Amino acid sequence: VQLQVSGGGLVQAGESLRLSCAASGSIFKINVIGWYRQGPGKQRELVATLSANNDTNYADSVKGRFTISRHSTENTVYLQMNGLKPEDTAVYYCAAAYIPYGSTRTDVDYWGQGTQVTVSS
C-alpha cells in the first residue's frame, strides 16, 4: 500500500488547510486510514481516523475544528483543518492499518510521507 500525501503549508491562525492522502496498491489490506502529527519537540500523536464503515475518531485537541472524510469514488482521504492554531504546527503524516473487528490493535501498517503545516500567530 502506498500513501501519497499532499497539502500543507503556511497559514495564519484562524485560517484553513486541507490535506489529502491518496491510497494505492493493495488497498484491500487496510480498513482504517488516519492522520498523525508531530510538533516541534513533541511526540507523534494521533489526530483523526476514518474506518471503512465510516466511523471517525478525533483527538480532543482537534474536535470541532478538523474533519476527516473520504472521496466518494477515489481512494483518497482528506483532513479538513479549520480554525488553525499555532499549536497545530507540526509535520502531518497519513497512516493506514488493518484493524480486525473488535480488536484494540493500534499499530500502523503503512505510512505516507510527512507534510509540514505551520500556523503563525
PDB file of C-alpha atoms in Angstrom:
ATOM      1  CA  VAL A   1       0.000   0.000   0.000  1.00  0.00           C
ATOM      2  CA  GLN A   2       1.291   3.431  -0.946  1.00  0.00           C
ATOM      3  CA  LEU A   3       0.026   6.631   0.642  1.00  0.00           C
ATOM      4  CA  GLN A   4       0.636   9.851  -1.247  1.00  0.00           C
ATOM      5  CA  VAL A   5       0.186  12.997   0.805  1.00  0.00           C
ATOM      6  CA  SER A   6      -0.475  16.464  -0.497  1.00  0.00           C
ATOM      7  CA  GLY A   7      -1.439  19.763   1.049  1.00  0.00           C
ATOM      8  CA  GLY A   8       0.105  21.553   3.946  1.00  0.00           C
ATOM      9  CA  GLY A   9       1.787  24.901   4.017  1.00  0.00           C
ATOM     10  CA  LEU A  10       1.995  28.119   5.967  1.00  0.00           C
ATOM     11  CA  VAL A  11      -1.156  29.857   7.170  1.00  0.00           C
ATOM     12  CA  GLN A  12      -2.160  32.369   9.788  1.00  0.00           C
ATOM     13  CA  ALA A  13      -4.088  31.485  12.901  1.00  0.00           C
ATOM     14  CA  GLY A  14      -7.777  31.033  12.189  1.00  0.00           C
ATOM     15  CA  GLU A  15      -7.289  30.023   8.581  1.00  0.00           C
ATOM     16  CA  SER A  16      -7.910  26.628   6.995  1.00  0.00           C
ATOM     17  CA  LEU A  17      -5.988  23.959   5.154  1.00  0.00           C
ATOM     18  CA  ARG A  18      -6.875  20.651   3.606  1.00  0.00           C
ATOM     19  CA  LEU A  19      -4.576  17.656   3.487  1.00  0.00           C
ATOM     20  CA  SER A  20      -5.086  14.775   1.086  1.00  0.00           C
ATOM     21  CA  CYS A  21      -3.925  11.185   1.282  1.00  0.00           C
ATOM     22  CA  ALA A  22      -4.293   9.059  -1.839  1.00  0.00           C
ATOM     23  CA  ALA A  23      -4.025   5.324  -1.249  1.00  0.00           C
ATOM     24  CA  SER A  24      -2.925   2.963  -3.977  1.00  0.00           C
ATOM     25  CA  GLY A  25      -1.702  -0.591  -4.350  1.00  0.00           C
ATOM     26  CA  SER A  26      -3.164  -3.404  -2.274  1.00  0.00           C
ATOM     27  CA  ILE A  27      -5.734  -1.283  -0.503  1.00  0.00           C
ATOM     28  CA  PHE A  28      -7.710  -4.392   0.473  1.00  0.00           C
ATOM     29  CA  LYS A  29      -5.023  -4.762   3.148  1.00  0.00           C
ATOM     30  CA  ILE A  30      -6.275  -1.718   5.050  1.00  0.00           C
ATOM     31  CA  ASN A  31      -9.551  -0.728   6.650  1.00  0.00           C
ATOM     32  CA  VAL A  32      -8.540   2.318   8.646  1.00  0.00           C
ATOM     33  CA  ILE A  33      -6.798   5.462   7.435  1.00  0.00           C
ATOM     34  CA  GLY A  34      -5.823   8.319   9.648  1.00  0.00           C
ATOM     35  CA  TRP A  35      -3.594  11.243  10.306  1.00  0.00           C
ATOM     36  CA  TYR A  36      -0.842  11.647  12.848  1.00  0.00           C
ATOM     37  CA  ARG A  37       1.219  14.707  13.584  1.00  0.00           C
ATOM     38  CA  GLN A  38       4.478  15.509  15.289  1.00  0.00           C
ATOM     39  CA  GLY A  39       5.095  19.018  16.508  1.00  0.00           C
ATOM     40  CA  PRO A  40       8.485  20.515  17.359  1.00  0.00           C
ATOM     41  CA  GLY A  41       9.887  18.758  20.391  1.00  0.00           C
ATOM     42  CA  LYS A  42       6.763  16.642  20.763  1.00  0.00           C
ATOM     43  CA  GLN A  43       5.904  13.016  20.341  1.00  0.00           C
ATOM     44  CA  ARG A  44       3.893  11.861  17.373  1.00  0.00           C
ATOM     45  CA  GLU A  45       0.181  11.904  18.159  1.00  0.00           C
ATOM     46  CA  LEU A  46      -2.947  10.588  16.542  1.00  0.00           C
ATOM     47  CA  VAL A  47      -5.117  13.335  15.051  1.00  0.00           C
ATOM     48  CA  ALA A  48      -8.014  11.547  13.378  1.00  0.00           C
ATOM     49  CA  THR A  49      -9.023   8.210  11.921  1.00  0.00           C
ATOM     50  CA  LEU A  50     -11.637   7.008   9.468  1.00  0.00           C
ATOM     51  CA  SER A  51     -12.672   3.395   9.164  1.00  0.00           C
ATOM     52  CA  ALA A  52     -14.047   1.520   6.192  1.00  0.00           C
ATOM     53  CA  ASN A  53     -17.533   1.729   7.711  1.00  0.00           C
ATOM     54  CA  ASN A  54     -17.114   5.495   8.154  1.00  0.00           C
ATOM     55  CA  ASP A  55     -16.528   5.559  11.894  1.00  0.00           C
ATOM     56  CA  THR A  56     -14.417   8.548  12.833  1.00  0.00           C
ATOM     57  CA  ASN A  57     -12.235   9.305  15.796  1.00  0.00           C
ATOM     58  CA  TYR A  58     -10.575  12.599  16.715  1.00  0.00           C
ATOM     59  CA  ALA A  59      -8.049  13.824  19.221  1.00  0.00           C
ATOM     60  CA  ASP A  60      -9.690  16.074  21.784  1.00  0.00           C
ATOM     61  CA  SER A  61      -7.465  18.943  20.700  1.00  0.00           C
ATOM     62  CA  VAL A  62      -8.946  18.998  17.185  1.00  0.00           C
ATOM     63  CA  LYS A  63     -12.581  18.055  17.774  1.00  0.00           C
ATOM     64  CA  GLY A  64     -14.917  20.566  16.216  1.00  0.00           C
ATOM     65  CA  ARG A  65     -12.157  22.041  14.052  1.00  0.00           C
ATOM     66  CA  PHE A  66     -10.835  19.152  11.957  1.00  0.00           C
ATOM     67  CA  THR A  67     -12.858  16.813   9.784  1.00  0.00           C
ATOM     68  CA  ILE A  68     -11.667  13.578   8.232  1.00  0.00           C
ATOM     69  CA  SER A  69     -13.534  12.326   5.187  1.00  0.00           C
ATOM     70  CA  ARG A  70     -13.104  10.262   2.066  1.00  0.00           C
ATOM     71  CA  HIS A  71     -13.688  10.938  -1.605  1.00  0.00           C
ATOM     72  CA  SER A  72     -16.864   9.243  -2.801  1.00  0.00           C
ATOM     73  CA  THR A  73     -15.209   7.354  -5.653  1.00  0.00           C
ATOM     74  CA  GLU A  74     -11.455   7.655  -5.251  1.00  0.00           C
ATOM     75  CA  ASN A  75      -9.236   6.089  -2.621  1.00  0.00           C
ATOM     76  CA  THR A  76      -8.449   9.459  -1.121  1.00  0.00           C
ATOM     77  CA  VAL A  77      -8.922  10.617   2.435  1.00  0.00           C
ATOM     78  CA  TYR A  78      -8.964  14.268   3.401  1.00  0.00           C
ATOM     79  CA  LEU A  79      -8.245  16.156   6.580  1.00  0.00           C
ATOM     80  CA  GLN A  80     -10.017  19.482   6.559  1.00  0.00           C
ATOM     81  CA  MET A  81      -8.459  21.717   9.171  1.00  0.00           C
ATOM     82  CA  ASN A  82     -10.386  24.831  10.150  1.00  0.00           C
ATOM     83  CA  GLY A  83      -9.659  27.379  12.817  1.00  0.00           C
ATOM     84  CA  LEU A  84      -5.988  26.506  12.829  1.00  0.00           C
ATOM     85  CA  LYS A  85      -3.969  27.438  15.880  1.00  0.00           C
ATOM     86  CA  PRO A  86      -0.208  27.881  16.312  1.00  0.00           C
ATOM     87  CA  GLU A  87      -0.193  24.704  18.399  1.00  0.00           C
ATOM     88  CA  ASP A  88      -1.364  22.797  15.315  1.00  0.00           C
ATOM     89  CA  THR A  89       2.040  23.436  13.778  1.00  0.00           C
ATOM     90  CA  ALA A  90       3.516  20.028  13.036  1.00  0.00           C
ATOM     91  CA  VAL A  91       4.517  17.565  10.383  1.00  0.00           C
ATOM     92  CA  TYR A  92       1.389  15.655   9.452  1.00  0.00           C
ATOM     93  CA  TYR A  93       1.524  12.041   8.357  1.00  0.00           C
ATOM     94  CA  CYS A  94      -1.037   9.850   6.691  1.00  0.00           C
ATOM     95  CA  ALA A  95      -1.183   6.330   8.082  1.00  0.00           C
ATOM     96  CA  ALA A  96      -3.142   3.168   7.372  1.00  0.00           C
ATOM     97  CA  ALA A  97      -3.711  -0.176   9.003  1.00  0.00           C
ATOM     98  CA  TYR A  98      -5.868  -3.261   9.079  1.00  0.00           C
ATOM     99  CA  ILE A  99      -7.753  -3.450  12.349  1.00  0.00           C
ATOM    100  CA  PRO A 100      -9.724  -6.671  12.797  1.00  0.00           C
ATOM    101  CA  TYR A 101     -13.280  -6.228  14.018  1.00  0.00           C
ATOM    102  CA  GLY A 102     -13.341  -5.974  17.794  1.00  0.00           C
ATOM    103  CA  SER A 103      -9.582  -5.659  18.009  1.00  0.00           C
ATOM    104  CA  THR A 104      -7.841  -2.997  20.069  1.00  0.00           C
ATOM    105  CA  ARG A 105      -4.850  -3.067  17.764  1.00  0.00           C
ATOM    106  CA  THR A 106      -3.250   0.349  17.345  1.00  0.00           C
ATOM    107  CA  ASP A 107      -0.273  -0.488  15.147  1.00  0.00           C
ATOM    108  CA  VAL A 108       0.225   1.379  11.890  1.00  0.00           C
ATOM    109  CA  ASP A 109       0.997  -0.807   8.907  1.00  0.00           C
ATOM    110  CA  TYR A 110       1.702   1.858   6.312  1.00  0.00           C
ATOM    111  CA  TRP A 111       2.960   5.419   6.480  1.00  0.00           C
ATOM    112  CA  GLY A 112       2.835   8.193   3.946  1.00  0.00           C
ATOM    113  CA  GLN A 113       5.395  10.944   3.769  1.00  0.00           C
ATOM    114  CA  GLY A 114       5.004  13.879   6.094  1.00  0.00           C
ATOM    115  CA  THR A 115       3.814  17.305   5.123  1.00  0.00           C
ATOM    116  CA  GLN A 116       4.592  20.445   7.083  1.00  0.00           C
ATOM    117  CA  VAL A 117       1.784  22.567   8.454  1.00  0.00           C
ATOM    118  CA  THR A 118       2.862  25.841  10.004  1.00  0.00           C
ATOM    119  CA  VAL A 119       0.420  28.184  11.686  1.00  0.00           C
ATOM    120  CA  SER A 120       1.637  31.655  12.509  1.00  0.00           C
ATOM    121  CA  SER A 121       0.086  33.754  15.247  1.00  0.00           C
TER     122      SER A 121
END
